[in-house]
Short mmCIF file of C-alpha atoms in Angstrom, two decimals:
data_model
loop_
_atom_site.label_atom_id
_atom_site.label_comp_id
_atom_site.label_asym_id
_atom_site.label_seq_id
_atom_site.Cartn_x
_atom_site.Cartn_y
_atom_site.Cartn_z
CA MET A 8 28.05 -10.99 -7.82
CA ALA A 9 24.30 -11.75 -6.87
CA ASN A 10 21.67 -9.84 -7.29
CA LEU A 11 19.24 -9.93 -4.24
CA VAL A 12 15.53 -8.84 -4.66
CA TYR A 13 13.73 -7.88 -1.49
CA LYS A 14 9.75 -7.39 -1.35
CA ARG A 15 7.46 -6.35 1.45
CA VAL A 16 3.93 -4.97 1.84
CA SER A 17 2.73 -3.82 4.69
CA THR A 18 -0.56 -5.62 5.34
CA ASP A 19 -1.98 -9.25 4.64
CA GLN A 20 -4.66 -6.93 2.16
CA GLN A 21 -2.01 -6.40 -0.14
CA SER A 22 -0.25 -8.00 -2.78
CA THR A 23 3.48 -7.44 -4.37
CA ALA A 24 1.53 -7.68 -7.85
CA ARG A 25 3.15 -4.15 -8.53
CA GLN A 26 6.38 -4.97 -7.35
CA ASN A 27 6.70 -7.75 -9.26
CA LEU A 28 5.82 -5.84 -12.59
CA VAL A 29 8.63 -3.19 -12.01
CA LEU A 30 11.14 -5.87 -11.06
CA ASP A 31 10.62 -8.03 -13.78
CA GLU A 32 10.30 -5.31 -16.39
CA ALA A 33 14.08 -4.36 -14.88
CA GLY A 34 15.09 -7.79 -16.38
CA ILE A 35 17.05 -8.86 -13.02
CA GLU A 36 19.60 -11.68 -13.94
CA ASP A 37 19.45 -14.83 -11.84
CA PRO A 38 17.51 -12.95 -8.82
CA VAL A 39 17.64 -14.19 -5.29
CA VAL A 40 14.53 -13.08 -3.66
CA PHE A 41 13.64 -12.40 -0.07
CA GLU A 42 9.93 -11.54 0.34
CA GLU A 43 8.63 -10.55 4.26
CA ASP A 44 5.64 -12.14 5.43
CA LEU A 45 2.48 -10.40 5.03
CA GLY A 46 1.47 -7.60 6.71
CA THR A 47 5.16 -6.73 8.03
CA SER A 48 4.84 -3.04 8.98
CA SER A 49 6.84 -0.27 7.83
CA ARG A 50 7.11 0.83 11.35
CA LEU A 51 9.49 -1.99 11.83
CA HIS A 52 12.88 -0.87 11.41
CA PRO A 53 14.40 -2.60 8.18
CA LEU A 54 17.43 -3.94 10.39
CA GLN A 55 15.00 -5.71 12.73
CA ARG A 56 12.70 -7.45 9.46
CA PRO A 57 13.41 -11.12 9.27
CA LYS A 58 13.85 -11.42 5.71
CA PHE A 59 15.82 -8.10 5.33
CA ARG A 60 18.52 -9.73 7.93
CA GLU A 61 18.35 -12.70 6.24
CA LEU A 62 19.34 -10.98 3.18
CA LEU A 63 22.31 -9.00 4.68
CA THR A 64 23.65 -12.42 6.07
CA TYR A 65 23.65 -13.72 2.61
CA ALA A 66 25.18 -10.89 0.45
CA ARG A 67 28.68 -10.53 0.11
CA PRO A 68 31.11 -7.57 -1.13
CA GLY A 69 30.13 -6.64 -4.66
CA ASP A 70 26.49 -7.85 -4.42
CA THR A 71 23.26 -5.58 -5.42
CA VAL A 72 19.89 -5.09 -3.61
CA HIS A 73 17.19 -4.36 -5.80
CA ILE A 74 13.57 -3.11 -4.77
CA SER A 75 10.85 -1.78 -6.78
CA GLU A 76 10.67 1.66 -4.49
CA MET A 77 12.36 3.09 -1.32
CA PHE A 78 9.34 3.28 0.71
CA ARG A 79 9.05 -0.93 0.31
CA LEU A 80 12.48 -1.02 2.54
CA VAL A 81 12.13 2.21 4.65
CA ARG A 82 10.02 5.12 5.46
CA GLY A 83 11.62 7.32 7.92
CA THR A 84 14.62 9.44 7.27
CA GLY A 85 16.73 7.52 10.21
CA HIS A 86 15.82 3.94 8.72
CA ILE A 87 17.27 5.42 5.25
CA LEU A 88 20.48 6.33 6.78
CA ASP A 89 20.76 3.40 8.89
CA VAL A 90 20.51 0.96 5.95
CA LEU A 91 22.55 3.12 3.63
CA ASP A 92 25.52 2.34 6.23
CA VAL A 93 25.11 -0.95 6.48
CA LEU A 94 25.34 -1.35 3.23
CA HIS A 95 28.44 0.72 2.72
CA ARG A 96 29.80 -1.04 5.62
CA ASP A 97 29.19 -4.50 3.78
CA GLN A 98 30.03 -3.02 0.19
CA VAL A 99 26.63 -3.81 -1.05
CA ALA A 100 25.10 -1.65 -3.80
CA LEU A 101 21.36 -0.50 -3.66
CA ARG A 102 19.45 -0.45 -7.09
CA ILE A 103 15.91 1.06 -6.87
CA HIS A 104 13.75 0.75 -9.99
CA ASP A 105 11.00 3.10 -9.59
CA GLY A 106 10.00 6.11 -7.71
CA ALA A 107 11.76 9.37 -6.72
CA PHE A 108 14.75 7.71 -5.53
CA SER A 109 15.46 5.55 -9.04
CA ALA A 110 17.70 8.33 -10.68
CA MET A 111 19.70 8.68 -7.54
CA ASP A 112 23.22 6.82 -6.44
CA LEU A 113 22.47 6.50 -2.85
CA THR A 114 25.40 4.95 -2.13
CA ALA A 115 27.74 7.69 -3.24
CA ARG A 116 30.73 8.55 -0.53
CA HIS A 117 32.99 11.49 -0.53
CA PRO A 118 36.23 9.90 -1.80
CA ARG A 119 38.68 11.34 0.89
CA THR A 120 36.29 11.08 3.96
CA GLY A 121 34.28 7.90 3.26
CA GLU A 122 31.09 9.54 4.20
CA LEU A 123 27.87 9.98 2.48
CA LEU A 124 27.85 12.86 0.13
CA SER A 125 26.11 15.93 1.64
CA THR A 126 23.75 16.29 -1.43
CA VAL A 127 22.78 12.78 -1.45
CA LYS A 128 21.93 12.68 2.57
CA PHE A 129 19.76 16.00 1.69
CA MET A 130 17.79 14.58 -1.11
CA VAL A 131 17.12 11.63 0.99
CA GLN A 132 15.85 13.56 4.01
CA THR A 133 13.87 15.67 1.77
CA LEU A 134 12.11 13.14 -0.07
CA ALA A 135 11.45 11.20 3.11
CA ALA A 136 10.21 13.92 4.68
CA ALA A 137 7.66 14.53 1.87
CA GLY A 138 6.75 10.93 1.92
CA GLU A 139 6.13 11.30 5.77
CA LEU A 140 4.00 14.75 5.30
CA GLN A 141 1.74 13.14 2.38
CA ARG A 142 0.81 10.27 4.98
CA ASP A 143 -0.03 12.33 7.48
CA LEU A 144 -2.31 14.66 5.45
CA GLN A 145 -4.10 11.50 4.19
CA ARG A 146 -4.25 10.51 7.68
CA GLU A 147 -5.77 13.84 8.88
CA LEU A 148 -8.12 13.99 5.94
CA THR A 149 -9.71 10.38 6.50
CA TYR A 150 -10.03 11.63 10.24
CA ASP A 151 -11.86 14.53 8.95
CA GLY A 152 -14.29 12.54 6.64
CA LEU A 153 -15.07 10.33 9.48
CA ARG A 154 -16.16 13.36 11.36
CA ALA A 155 -18.26 14.87 8.47
CA ALA A 156 -19.76 11.26 7.82
CA GLU A 157 -20.65 11.23 11.89
CA ALA A 158 -22.25 14.57 11.69
CA LYS A 159 -24.43 13.45 8.89
CA GLY A 160 -25.55 10.39 11.46
CA SER A 161 -23.15 7.78 9.93
CA LYS A 162 -21.53 6.23 12.87
CA GLY A 163 -17.84 4.50 12.08
CA GLY A 164 -16.22 1.62 14.05
CA ARG A 165 -18.05 -1.84 14.25
CA ARG A 166 -21.81 -2.42 14.50
CA PRO A 167 -22.88 -3.63 17.59
CA ALA A 168 -23.23 -6.95 19.29
CA VAL A 169 -26.74 -8.97 19.35
CA PRO A 170 -28.51 -7.09 22.50
CA ALA A 171 -28.55 -9.81 25.34
CA ASP A 172 -32.36 -9.72 25.21
CA LYS A 173 -32.40 -10.55 21.77
CA THR A 174 -30.05 -13.56 21.67
CA ASP A 175 -32.84 -16.49 22.03
CA ALA A 176 -34.76 -14.76 19.31
CA VAL A 177 -32.05 -14.65 17.11
CA ARG A 178 -30.90 -18.29 18.21
CA THR A 179 -34.58 -19.55 17.89
CA ALA A 180 -34.64 -18.09 14.22
CA TYR A 181 -31.39 -19.86 13.36
CA LEU A 182 -32.90 -22.87 14.13
CA GLU A 183 -35.74 -22.29 11.99
CA ASN A 184 -33.53 -21.73 9.21
CA ARG A 185 -33.63 -18.17 9.15
CA SER A 186 -30.37 -17.17 7.23
CA ILE A 187 -27.24 -14.96 9.10
CA ALA A 188 -27.55 -12.19 6.38
CA ALA A 189 -31.21 -12.02 7.22
CA LEU A 190 -30.88 -11.90 10.72
CA ALA A 191 -28.13 -9.16 10.60
CA ARG A 192 -30.55 -6.91 8.70
CA ASP A 193 -33.32 -7.42 11.08
CA HIS A 194 -31.22 -6.77 14.28
CA GLY A 195 -28.85 -3.85 12.63
CA VAL A 196 -25.69 -6.14 13.33
CA SER A 197 -23.08 -7.55 11.39
CA ARG A 198 -23.07 -10.86 10.17
CA GLY A 199 -20.13 -11.69 12.49
CA ALA A 200 -22.34 -10.52 15.33
CA ILE A 201 -24.97 -13.00 14.39
CA ARG A 202 -22.49 -15.85 13.94
CA THR A 203 -21.28 -15.08 17.56
CA ALA A 204 -24.52 -15.20 19.15
CA VAL A 205 -25.41 -18.80 17.23
CA ALA A 206 -21.66 -19.80 17.24
CA ASP A 207 -22.29 -23.53 19.17
CA LEU A 208 -25.16 -23.62 16.76
CA LEU A 209 -22.76 -23.39 13.52
CA PRO A 210 -21.63 -26.55 11.36
CA ASP A 211 -18.16 -27.55 12.28
CA HIS A 212 -18.06 -25.36 15.23
CA THR A 213 -14.42 -24.73 16.96
CA GLY A 214 -15.17 -22.58 19.51
CA VAL A 215 -13.33 -19.74 17.80
CA GLU A 216 -14.58 -16.61 17.16
CA GLU A 217 -14.76 -15.14 13.43
CA ASP A 218 -11.75 -12.91 12.90
CA ILE A 219 -12.68 -9.44 12.51
CA PRO A 220 -11.49 -7.76 9.38
CA ALA A 221 -8.55 -5.12 9.31
CA PRO A 222 -9.42 -1.76 8.30
CA GLU A 223 -8.24 -0.55 5.09
CA LEU A 224 -4.96 0.94 4.91
CA LEU A 225 -3.28 3.35 2.36
CA VAL A 226 -2.06 1.85 -0.60
CA THR A 227 0.30 3.42 -3.56
CA LEU A 228 -0.64 3.21 -6.94
CA ASP A 229 0.64 4.77 -9.98
CA MET A 230 -1.70 6.79 -12.21
CA PRO A 231 -0.99 7.09 -15.91
CA GLY A 232 -0.62 10.90 -16.49
CA LYS A 233 -3.52 10.85 -18.85
CA VAL A 234 -5.96 9.53 -16.81
CA ALA A 235 -5.04 11.88 -14.25
CA ASP A 236 -5.00 15.00 -16.67
CA PHE A 237 -8.83 13.82 -17.39
CA LEU A 238 -9.59 13.54 -13.85
CA ARG A 239 -8.32 17.16 -12.79
CA ALA A 240 -11.22 18.37 -15.27
CA THR A 241 -13.70 16.27 -13.72
CA ASP A 242 -16.04 17.02 -10.80
CA LEU A 243 -14.66 15.18 -7.97
CA GLU A 244 -15.57 14.75 -4.04
CA PRO A 245 -13.31 16.41 -1.90
CA ALA A 246 -11.34 13.46 -0.71
CA GLU A 247 -11.03 12.77 -4.48
CA ARG A 248 -9.44 15.83 -5.20
CA VAL A 249 -7.35 16.14 -2.25
CA THR A 250 -6.03 12.52 -3.25
CA LEU A 251 -5.29 13.65 -6.45
CA ASP A 252 -3.40 16.91 -5.14
CA LEU A 253 -1.20 14.97 -2.95
CA GLY A 254 -0.22 13.08 -5.78
CA VAL A 255 3.69 12.72 -6.49
CA THR A 256 4.63 13.37 -10.28
CA VAL A 257 7.04 10.94 -11.96
CA GLN A 258 8.29 11.77 -15.05
CA ARG A 259 8.32 9.04 -17.84
CA GLY A 260 9.98 10.18 -20.87
CA GLN A 261 7.66 12.79 -22.47
CA GLY A 262 4.65 11.92 -20.21
CA TYR A 263 4.13 11.24 -16.65
CA THR A 264 2.44 9.16 -13.44
CA LEU A 265 1.06 10.52 -10.74
CA ARG A 266 2.00 8.29 -7.62
CA ILE A 267 -1.19 8.46 -5.20
CA ALA A 268 -1.61 7.16 -1.86
CA ALA A 269 -5.03 6.37 -0.75
CA VAL A 270 -7.38 3.65 0.57
CA PRO A 271 -8.39 0.98 -1.94
CA ALA A 272 -12.16 2.51 -2.06
CA VAL A 273 -10.58 5.54 -3.01
CA HIS A 274 -8.75 4.11 -5.94
CA ARG A 275 -11.84 2.17 -7.00
CA GLN A 276 -13.72 5.72 -7.00
CA LEU A 277 -11.23 7.29 -9.03
CA LEU A 278 -11.24 4.30 -11.68
CA ASP A 279 -15.30 4.90 -11.69
CA ARG A 280 -14.79 8.35 -12.24
CA CYS A 281 -12.45 7.72 -15.33
CA GLN A 282 -15.17 5.44 -17.09
CA PRO A 283 -15.87 7.76 -20.04
CA LEU A 284 -12.02 7.08 -21.12
CA ASP A 285 -13.48 4.08 -22.47
CA GLY A 286 -15.96 5.80 -24.67
CA THR A 287 -15.92 6.55 -28.31
CA ALA A 288 -14.92 9.98 -27.83
CA ALA A 289 -12.01 8.91 -25.98
CA VAL A 290 -8.71 8.66 -28.05
CA PRO A 291 -6.51 5.51 -28.32
CA ALA A 292 -4.04 6.67 -25.84
CA GLN A 293 -6.76 7.78 -23.10
CA ARG A 294 -8.32 4.11 -23.74
CA LYS A 295 -4.96 2.54 -22.97
CA ALA A 296 -4.34 4.42 -20.12
CA ARG A 297 -7.32 4.06 -18.30
CA ARG A 298 -6.62 0.24 -19.09
CA GLU A 299 -3.20 0.19 -17.35
CA TYR A 300 -4.78 1.93 -14.35
CA GLU A 301 -7.54 -0.62 -14.04
CA ASN A 302 -5.21 -3.53 -14.17
CA ARG A 303 -3.46 -1.74 -11.29
CA VAL A 304 -6.57 -1.08 -9.17
CA SER A 305 -7.58 -4.79 -9.93
CA THR A 306 -4.65 -6.09 -7.46
CA LEU A 307 -6.12 -4.32 -4.53
CA THR A 308 -8.26 -6.94 -2.50
CA PRO A 309 -11.77 -6.29 -2.46
#
């Protein structure tokens, strides 16, 4: 019987570091790893993802699929039930090592009808719906934050391109060894816009425009309970406060962790807020909790 490990991240700005940590701690024996290409969206049905389909082809009755948490495999309720049906058909077990689903036997079936137990189906649907609600609320908050910033005069989106009547001046200044960064500041545009204006003058010019960086997407991280307790008593920005309020509590022995979903920038802001936990006034357990949280935030791409 084989142990099949499945990993996935939604964007090429994320890494599998946290998944690796959870799965390594699980002590899986002789794992056979199936990892999707970077940026494999959760919107794509799991049964249509290349590596998960490869996993199902490889699997044999009695094998076990291991994932760090359910949402690495599925998002919507319909996706979960579809996957459970296929695993049941192929007599393959599913083991989730972290999160709300980790204490549940999702493959439990009625002994006579063979159908998924109604209690399991109810819990799966409820937890999946809660996850979808959390993401929808986070998107709404992000939109509201952008509107508030715009009302204060801050404009989102890409910075403008170099105006046509300024292009010759930009090209001349570049040939006079003016730096791209300085030209971007002078003209109020991005460095990419300057590079586009002087593309054919750049060393090793290939004629291909610079890729536009992808916007930051939500990333889920576990915050130690002692850090969460400290931050709840701290004066936070509205977006930071809401992020904490939307966190999902996961019991860990006598303590807990708070599973929060936010863009990397908000995770770093929250890390900065708990800087006092490194001070002499903090107890050792608080300092240790902050270091754990810092290690998790450090896995995010700057």
